[in-house]
Amino acid sequence: MTTQTERSLVLVKPDGFARGLSGEVLRRIEAKGYTLAALAVTTPTREQLAEHYAEHEGKPFYEPLVEFMSSGQVTAIVIEGNRCIEGFRALAGATDPTAALPGTIRGDLGRDWGKKVQENIVHGSDSPESAAREIAIWFPNL
Ligand code: IDP
């Protein structure tokens, strides 16, 4: 284990926002000891999402994902803390809410929507490079 103060970009996706789960996600982030560096409620544009999900362009789930993510409001959060990138992904749980372990956000709160795996409540950056790139998309003035 190393000491590595990091920032990560967390999104409460439209399904989580509509279900009123932003507070629950923030509660878990703060309970874990991470701090909030920025917070905003926004309706993502397709341009923002194309940048955000550039690595998934061309995959079968890309278009439905962008459609879903632009369908409503999201809570965008920059969190800060020691190894918070790995730590938040552990809090979030596996991509598929049914496979996600109990105790995780997706495992406790995620619903099985059949083919709509994209509706899994939260996004969290997966590396320091992604975090820097994503924070610049959602918080250009930070
Ligand atoms: P992650 O959010 O757990 O890091 P990624 O593989 O980076 O997962 O995928 C980004 C997002 O794309 C997922 O959170 C989910 O919303 C969506 N997604 C990934 N794989 C699938 C799939 O097979 N079907 C539908 N949506 C998917």
PDB file of C-alpha atoms in Angstrom, residues 46 56-70 118:
ATOM      1  CA  ARG A  46     -23.969  14.315 -26.476  1.00  0.00           C
ATOM      2  CA  HIS A  56     -16.142   2.814 -26.016  1.00  0.00           C
ATOM      3  CA  GLU A  57     -16.967   4.314 -29.421  1.00  0.00           C
ATOM      4  CA  GLY A  58     -17.868   1.558 -31.889  1.00  0.00           C
ATOM      5  CA  LYS A  59     -18.915  -0.945 -29.203  1.00  0.00           C
ATOM      6  CA  PRO A  60     -22.477  -2.305 -29.419  1.00  0.00           C
ATOM      7  CA  PHE A  61     -23.499  -0.622 -26.161  1.00  0.00           C
ATOM      8  CA  TYR A  62     -22.033   2.796 -27.064  1.00  0.00           C
ATOM      9  CA  GLU A  63     -25.110   4.381 -28.698  1.00  0.00           C
ATOM     10  CA  PRO A  64     -27.620   3.168 -26.050  1.00  0.00           C
ATOM     11  CA  LEU A  65     -25.172   4.333 -23.371  1.00  0.00           C
ATOM     12  CA  VAL A  66     -24.910   7.871 -24.800  1.00  0.00           C
ATOM     13  CA  GLU A  67     -28.691   7.933 -25.292  1.00  0.00           C
ATOM     14  CA  PHE A  68     -29.272   6.901 -21.674  1.00  0.00           C
ATOM     15  CA  MET A  69     -26.646   9.256 -20.233  1.00  0.00           C
ATOM     16  CA  SER A  70     -28.130  12.253 -22.088  1.00  0.00           C
ATOM     17  CA  GLN A 118     -25.847   0.707 -18.664  1.00  0.00           C
TER      18      GLN A 118
END
